[in-house]
Amino acid sequence: MKKTIVGVTVVGSDRGGIVAAFTNFAFTSGGNVEKVNQNVIKGLFGMYLEISFAKKINVKKFDSQIQALARREKMDVSTYHETNTQKNIAVFVTKEGHCLDAIMKNSRTLRGRIALIVGTERTLAPKKAGIPFVLVSGRNQQRAEEKIIRACKKYDIDLIALARYMRILSPNFVWRYPNRIINIHPSILPAFP
């Protein structure tokens, strides 16, 4: 039988005991922590866990229980597990829409569906596609990212494609989507480490 792998991201204010709380939860749930990566930047804690289960688990029950732990610990937690369902993709774009246009034109060949577009200009909103659009204008990065995080949760985003998205994403955002953010416009790489 194939084992079940669940990815868990934990983000919030740093304090002692958070790693223990979530790794103990994994163990008492019958899981084995195969990967853990944690960071603290300016008081912000971020952790990614990969938990394996030898047997099939009820992922809805697991998600419900870990969200209860997250509320007790005052942390923001999201889970990611491989399923056979289509993945929800968010496309982030600034100013120029040619990368977005190419994705939209070829969207039927994707192994997922475009569930959200985040853009810095109203003109980037898809006119006829019926895809939700979130406008992030202004210079307040923290407020913009909070708005994006809410939208990504609302539309259950699995993968983020940066299609000429010319804003730097903070650790607070990136830690929520480990290994699930891709930059599809290579001309700016490796200019930014």
PDB file of C-alpha atoms in Angstrom:
ATOM      1  CA  MET A   1       0.000   0.000   0.000  1.00  0.00           C
ATOM      2  CA  LYS A   2       1.230   3.464  -0.877  1.00  0.00           C
ATOM      3  CA  LYS A   3       1.925   5.679   2.111  1.00  0.00           C
ATOM      4  CA  THR A   4       0.126   8.986   2.555  1.00  0.00           C
ATOM      5  CA  ILE A   5       2.267  12.133   2.699  1.00  0.00           C
ATOM      6  CA  VAL A   6       0.887  15.322   4.224  1.00  0.00           C
ATOM      7  CA  GLY A   7       2.726  18.645   4.003  1.00  0.00           C
ATOM      8  CA  VAL A   8       2.043  21.069   6.842  1.00  0.00           C
ATOM      9  CA  THR A   9       3.017  24.742   6.986  1.00  0.00           C
ATOM     10  CA  VAL A  10       2.975  26.616  10.276  1.00  0.00           C
ATOM     11  CA  VAL A  11       3.420  30.409  10.387  1.00  0.00           C
ATOM     12  CA  GLY A  12       3.064  32.846  13.281  1.00  0.00           C
ATOM     13  CA  SER A  13       4.810  34.682  16.087  1.00  0.00           C
ATOM     14  CA  ASP A  14       7.894  32.859  17.355  1.00  0.00           C
ATOM     15  CA  ARG A  15       7.879  31.292  20.811  1.00  0.00           C
ATOM     16  CA  GLY A  16       9.091  28.126  22.489  1.00  0.00           C
ATOM     17  CA  GLY A  17       7.228  24.842  22.145  1.00  0.00           C
ATOM     18  CA  ILE A  18       5.749  25.255  18.669  1.00  0.00           C
ATOM     19  CA  VAL A  19       7.972  22.647  16.995  1.00  0.00           C
ATOM     20  CA  ALA A  20       7.253  20.187  19.813  1.00  0.00           C
ATOM     21  CA  ALA A  21       3.500  20.789  19.656  1.00  0.00           C
ATOM     22  CA  PHE A  22       3.249  20.017  15.946  1.00  0.00           C
ATOM     23  CA  THR A  23       5.765  17.161  15.781  1.00  0.00           C
ATOM     24  CA  ASN A  24       4.095  15.518  18.805  1.00  0.00           C
ATOM     25  CA  PHE A  25       0.746  15.935  17.074  1.00  0.00           C
ATOM     26  CA  ALA A  26       2.175  14.165  14.010  1.00  0.00           C
ATOM     27  CA  PHE A  27       3.413  11.279  16.172  1.00  0.00           C
ATOM     28  CA  THR A  28       0.193  10.885  18.180  1.00  0.00           C
ATOM     29  CA  SER A  29      -1.760  10.926  14.907  1.00  0.00           C
ATOM     30  CA  GLY A  30       0.198   7.878  13.731  1.00  0.00           C
ATOM     31  CA  GLY A  31       2.548   9.778  11.457  1.00  0.00           C
ATOM     32  CA  ASN A  32       6.301   9.938  11.027  1.00  0.00           C
ATOM     33  CA  VAL A  33       7.988  13.297  10.432  1.00  0.00           C
ATOM     34  CA  GLU A  34      10.154  12.754   7.356  1.00  0.00           C
ATOM     35  CA  LYS A  35      11.122  16.357   6.773  1.00  0.00           C
ATOM     36  CA  VAL A  36      11.144  19.471   8.929  1.00  0.00           C
ATOM     37  CA  ASN A  37      12.403  22.925   8.049  1.00  0.00           C
ATOM     38  CA  GLN A  38      11.996  25.851  10.394  1.00  0.00           C
ATOM     39  CA  ASN A  39      13.068  29.477  10.273  1.00  0.00           C
ATOM     40  CA  VAL A  40      12.686  32.591  12.379  1.00  0.00           C
ATOM     41  CA  ILE A  41      13.042  36.054  10.865  1.00  0.00           C
ATOM     42  CA  LYS A  42      12.374  39.146  12.983  1.00  0.00           C
ATOM     43  CA  GLY A  43      10.106  37.241  15.354  1.00  0.00           C
ATOM     44  CA  LEU A  44       8.153  35.498  12.578  1.00  0.00           C
ATOM     45  CA  PHE A  45       8.236  31.701  12.847  1.00  0.00           C
ATOM     46  CA  GLY A  46       7.839  29.498   9.791  1.00  0.00           C
ATOM     47  CA  MET A  47       7.951  25.712   9.647  1.00  0.00           C
ATOM     48  CA  TYR A  48       7.288  23.100   6.987  1.00  0.00           C
ATOM     49  CA  LEU A  49       6.710  19.481   7.977  1.00  0.00           C
ATOM     50  CA  GLU A  50       6.318  16.441   5.767  1.00  0.00           C
ATOM     51  CA  ILE A  51       4.496  13.725   7.642  1.00  0.00           C
ATOM     52  CA  SER A  52       4.138  10.186   6.291  1.00  0.00           C
ATOM     53  CA  PHE A  53       1.487   7.693   7.290  1.00  0.00           C
ATOM     54  CA  ALA A  54       1.944   3.980   6.599  1.00  0.00           C
ATOM     55  CA  LYS A  55      -1.812   3.575   6.258  1.00  0.00           C
ATOM     56  CA  LYS A  56      -4.454   5.590   4.496  1.00  0.00           C
ATOM     57  CA  ILE A  57      -5.782   8.348   6.742  1.00  0.00           C
ATOM     58  CA  ASN A  58      -8.909  10.439   6.848  1.00  0.00           C
ATOM     59  CA  VAL A  59      -7.388  13.710   5.614  1.00  0.00           C
ATOM     60  CA  LYS A  60     -10.473  15.757   6.528  1.00  0.00           C
ATOM     61  CA  LYS A  61     -10.258  14.534  10.120  1.00  0.00           C
ATOM     62  CA  PHE A  62      -6.494  15.199  10.182  1.00  0.00           C
ATOM     63  CA  ASP A  63      -7.027  18.714   8.792  1.00  0.00           C
ATOM     64  CA  SER A  64      -9.740  19.420  11.365  1.00  0.00           C
ATOM     65  CA  GLN A  65      -7.564  18.228  14.255  1.00  0.00           C
ATOM     66  CA  ILE A  66      -4.483  20.156  13.165  1.00  0.00           C
ATOM     67  CA  GLN A  67      -6.576  23.317  12.713  1.00  0.00           C
ATOM     68  CA  ALA A  68      -7.793  22.898  16.311  1.00  0.00           C
ATOM     69  CA  LEU A  69      -4.142  22.693  17.411  1.00  0.00           C
ATOM     70  CA  ALA A  70      -3.354  25.775  15.311  1.00  0.00           C
ATOM     71  CA  ARG A  71      -6.090  27.743  17.070  1.00  0.00           C
ATOM     72  CA  ARG A  72      -4.789  26.683  20.499  1.00  0.00           C
ATOM     73  CA  GLU A  73      -1.232  27.650  19.545  1.00  0.00           C
ATOM     74  CA  LYS A  74      -2.346  30.851  17.756  1.00  0.00           C
ATOM     75  CA  MET A  75      -0.581  29.837  14.545  1.00  0.00           C
ATOM     76  CA  ASP A  76      -1.697  29.886  10.920  1.00  0.00           C
ATOM     77  CA  VAL A  77      -1.574  26.340   9.538  1.00  0.00           C
ATOM     78  CA  SER A  78      -2.268  24.897   6.120  1.00  0.00           C
ATOM     79  CA  THR A  79      -2.006  21.330   4.898  1.00  0.00           C
ATOM     80  CA  TYR A  80      -1.248  19.920   1.496  1.00  0.00           C
ATOM     81  CA  HIS A  81      -1.749  16.322   0.445  1.00  0.00           C
ATOM     82  CA  GLU A  82      -1.443  14.597  -2.885  1.00  0.00           C
ATOM     83  CA  THR A  83      -4.739  13.540  -4.365  1.00  0.00           C
ATOM     84  CA  ASN A  84      -5.922  12.691  -7.827  1.00  0.00           C
ATOM     85  CA  THR A  85      -7.971  15.856  -8.011  1.00  0.00           C
ATOM     86  CA  GLN A  86      -7.074  18.799 -10.199  1.00  0.00           C
ATOM     87  CA  LYS A  87      -4.859  21.375  -8.548  1.00  0.00           C
ATOM     88  CA  ASN A  88      -6.003  24.958  -8.095  1.00  0.00           C
ATOM     89  CA  ILE A  89      -3.538  27.398  -9.627  1.00  0.00           C
ATOM     90  CA  ALA A  90      -3.133  31.097  -8.875  1.00  0.00           C
ATOM     91  CA  VAL A  91      -1.356  33.285 -11.418  1.00  0.00           C
ATOM     92  CA  PHE A  92       0.323  36.461 -10.120  1.00  0.00           C
ATOM     93  CA  VAL A  93       1.078  39.197 -12.663  1.00  0.00           C
ATOM     94  CA  THR A  94       2.165  42.855 -12.776  1.00  0.00           C
ATOM     95  CA  LYS A  95       1.793  45.438 -15.550  1.00  0.00           C
ATOM     96  CA  GLU A  96       2.289  43.323 -18.678  1.00  0.00           C
ATOM     97  CA  GLY A  97      -0.127  40.518 -19.435  1.00  0.00           C
ATOM     98  CA  HIS A  98       1.672  38.534 -22.146  1.00  0.00           C
ATOM     99  CA  CYS A  99       2.709  35.695 -19.784  1.00  0.00           C
ATOM    100  CA  LEU A 100      -0.811  35.554 -18.357  1.00  0.00           C
ATOM    101  CA  ASP A 101      -2.250  35.565 -21.885  1.00  0.00           C
ATOM    102  CA  ALA A 102      -0.057  32.589 -22.833  1.00  0.00           C
ATOM    103  CA  ILE A 103      -1.181  30.664 -19.752  1.00  0.00           C
ATOM    104  CA  MET A 104      -4.839  31.437 -20.421  1.00  0.00           C
ATOM    105  CA  LYS A 105      -4.495  30.420 -24.074  1.00  0.00           C
ATOM    106  CA  ASN A 106      -2.996  27.062 -23.062  1.00  0.00           C
ATOM    107  CA  SER A 107      -4.989  26.493 -19.871  1.00  0.00           C
ATOM    108  CA  ARG A 108      -6.668  23.337 -21.186  1.00  0.00           C
ATOM    109  CA  THR A 109      -3.310  21.579 -21.313  1.00  0.00           C
ATOM    110  CA  LEU A 110      -2.553  22.260 -17.638  1.00  0.00           C
ATOM    111  CA  ARG A 111      -2.843  19.563 -14.984  1.00  0.00           C
ATOM    112  CA  GLY A 112      -4.948  21.893 -12.937  1.00  0.00           C
ATOM    113  CA  ARG A 113      -7.307  24.797 -13.271  1.00  0.00           C
ATOM    114  CA  ILE A 114      -6.642  28.491 -12.983  1.00  0.00           C
ATOM    115  CA  ALA A 115      -8.675  29.351  -9.894  1.00  0.00           C
ATOM    116  CA  LEU A 116      -7.378  32.864  -9.174  1.00  0.00           C
ATOM    117  CA  ILE A 117      -5.507  35.719 -10.801  1.00  0.00           C
ATOM    118  CA  VAL A 118      -3.692  38.271  -8.653  1.00  0.00           C
ATOM    119  CA  GLY A 119      -2.625  41.447 -10.412  1.00  0.00           C
ATOM    120  CA  THR A 120      -1.382  44.961  -9.796  1.00  0.00           C
ATOM    121  CA  GLU A 121      -3.437  46.544 -12.603  1.00  0.00           C
ATOM    122  CA  ARG A 122      -7.182  46.314 -13.255  1.00  0.00           C
ATOM    123  CA  THR A 123      -6.454  45.855 -16.949  1.00  0.00           C
ATOM    124  CA  LEU A 124      -5.019  42.407 -16.143  1.00  0.00           C
ATOM    125  CA  ALA A 125      -8.380  41.036 -14.994  1.00  0.00           C
ATOM    126  CA  PRO A 126      -9.610  38.302 -17.341  1.00  0.00           C
ATOM    127  CA  LYS A 127     -12.604  39.729 -19.168  1.00  0.00           C
ATOM    128  CA  LYS A 128     -14.474  36.619 -20.289  1.00  0.00           C
ATOM    129  CA  ALA A 129     -12.869  33.723 -18.441  1.00  0.00           C
ATOM    130  CA  GLY A 130     -14.898  34.055 -15.241  1.00  0.00           C
ATOM    131  CA  ILE A 131     -11.802  33.611 -13.088  1.00  0.00           C
ATOM    132  CA  PRO A 132     -11.733  35.552  -9.808  1.00  0.00           C
ATOM    133  CA  PHE A 133      -9.333  38.513  -9.848  1.00  0.00           C
ATOM    134  CA  VAL A 134      -7.707  40.168  -6.845  1.00  0.00           C
ATOM    135  CA  LEU A 135      -6.267  43.645  -7.333  1.00  0.00           C
ATOM    136  CA  VAL A 136      -3.221  44.424  -5.189  1.00  0.00           C
ATOM    137  CA  SER A 137      -2.298  48.022  -5.749  1.00  0.00           C
ATOM    138  CA  GLY A 138      -0.516  50.440  -3.473  1.00  0.00           C
ATOM    139  CA  ARG A 139       2.805  50.274  -1.732  1.00  0.00           C
ATOM    140  CA  ASN A 140       1.917  48.573   1.551  1.00  0.00           C
ATOM    141  CA  GLN A 141       3.367  45.097   0.987  1.00  0.00           C
ATOM    142  CA  GLN A 142       2.097  43.660   4.266  1.00  0.00           C
ATOM    143  CA  ARG A 143      -1.492  44.687   3.581  1.00  0.00           C
ATOM    144  CA  ALA A 144      -1.259  43.435  -0.015  1.00  0.00           C
ATOM    145  CA  GLU A 145       0.095  40.049   1.089  1.00  0.00           C
ATOM    146  CA  GLU A 146      -2.603  39.683   3.754  1.00  0.00           C
ATOM    147  CA  LYS A 147      -5.196  40.249   1.022  1.00  0.00           C
ATOM    148  CA  ILE A 148      -3.493  37.687  -1.235  1.00  0.00           C
ATOM    149  CA  ILE A 149      -3.228  35.117   1.575  1.00  0.00           C
ATOM    150  CA  ARG A 150      -6.967  35.442   2.289  1.00  0.00           C
ATOM    151  CA  ALA A 151      -7.763  34.981  -1.411  1.00  0.00           C
ATOM    152  CA  CYS A 152      -5.447  31.972  -1.751  1.00  0.00           C
ATOM    153  CA  LYS A 153      -7.148  30.343   1.236  1.00  0.00           C
ATOM    154  CA  LYS A 154     -10.616  31.158  -0.096  1.00  0.00           C
ATOM    155  CA  TYR A 155      -9.867  29.507  -3.456  1.00  0.00           C
ATOM    156  CA  ASP A 156      -7.849  26.631  -1.933  1.00  0.00           C
ATOM    157  CA  ILE A 157      -4.731  27.379  -3.997  1.00  0.00           C
ATOM    158  CA  ASP A 158      -2.255  24.516  -4.467  1.00  0.00           C
ATOM    159  CA  LEU A 159       0.260  26.145  -6.830  1.00  0.00           C
ATOM    160  CA  ILE A 160       1.296  29.734  -7.544  1.00  0.00           C
ATOM    161  CA  ALA A 161       2.760  30.784 -10.901  1.00  0.00           C
ATOM    162  CA  LEU A 162       4.600  34.115 -10.955  1.00  0.00           C
ATOM    163  CA  ALA A 163       3.993  35.377 -14.496  1.00  0.00           C
ATOM    164  CA  ARG A 164       6.112  38.539 -14.590  1.00  0.00           C
ATOM    165  CA  TYR A 165       5.110  39.278 -11.013  1.00  0.00           C
ATOM    166  CA  MET A 166       7.583  42.002 -10.171  1.00  0.00           C
ATOM    167  CA  ARG A 167       7.098  42.244  -6.416  1.00  0.00           C
ATOM    168  CA  ILE A 168       9.250  40.573  -3.811  1.00  0.00           C
ATOM    169  CA  LEU A 169       7.304  38.088  -1.706  1.00  0.00           C
ATOM    170  CA  SER A 170       8.078  38.123   2.024  1.00  0.00           C
ATOM    171  CA  PRO A 171       8.966  35.040   4.091  1.00  0.00           C
ATOM    172  CA  ASN A 172       5.519  35.367   5.695  1.00  0.00           C
ATOM    173  CA  PHE A 173       4.018  34.585   2.297  1.00  0.00           C
ATOM    174  CA  VAL A 174       6.593  32.167   0.851  1.00  0.00           C
ATOM    175  CA  TRP A 175       6.628  29.926   3.931  1.00  0.00           C
ATOM    176  CA  ARG A 176       2.934  29.223   3.413  1.00  0.00           C
ATOM    177  CA  TYR A 177       3.572  27.662  -0.025  1.00  0.00           C
ATOM    178  CA  PRO A 178       6.826  25.675   0.224  1.00  0.00           C
ATOM    179  CA  ASN A 179       7.817  24.061  -3.077  1.00  0.00           C
ATOM    180  CA  ARG A 180       4.601  25.360  -4.643  1.00  0.00           C
ATOM    181  CA  ILE A 181       5.653  28.739  -6.094  1.00  0.00           C
ATOM    182  CA  ILE A 182       7.206  28.835  -9.552  1.00  0.00           C
ATOM    183  CA  ASN A 183       8.559  31.755 -11.538  1.00  0.00           C
ATOM    184  CA  ILE A 184       7.721  31.293 -15.195  1.00  0.00           C
ATOM    185  CA  HIS A 185       9.531  34.421 -16.411  1.00  0.00           C
ATOM    186  CA  PRO A 186      13.218  33.447 -16.331  1.00  0.00           C
ATOM    187  CA  SER A 187      14.702  36.759 -17.465  1.00  0.00           C
ATOM    188  CA  ILE A 188      14.921  38.023 -13.870  1.00  0.00           C
ATOM    189  CA  LEU A 189      16.766  34.955 -12.618  1.00  0.00           C
ATOM    190  CA  PRO A 190      19.301  34.751 -11.024  1.00  0.00           C
ATOM    191  CA  ALA A 191      19.418  38.521 -10.473  1.00  0.00           C
ATOM    192  CA  PHE A 192      17.747  38.096  -7.083  1.00  0.00           C
ATOM    193  CA  PRO A 193      19.226  35.493  -4.709  1.00  0.00           C
TER     194      PRO A 193
END
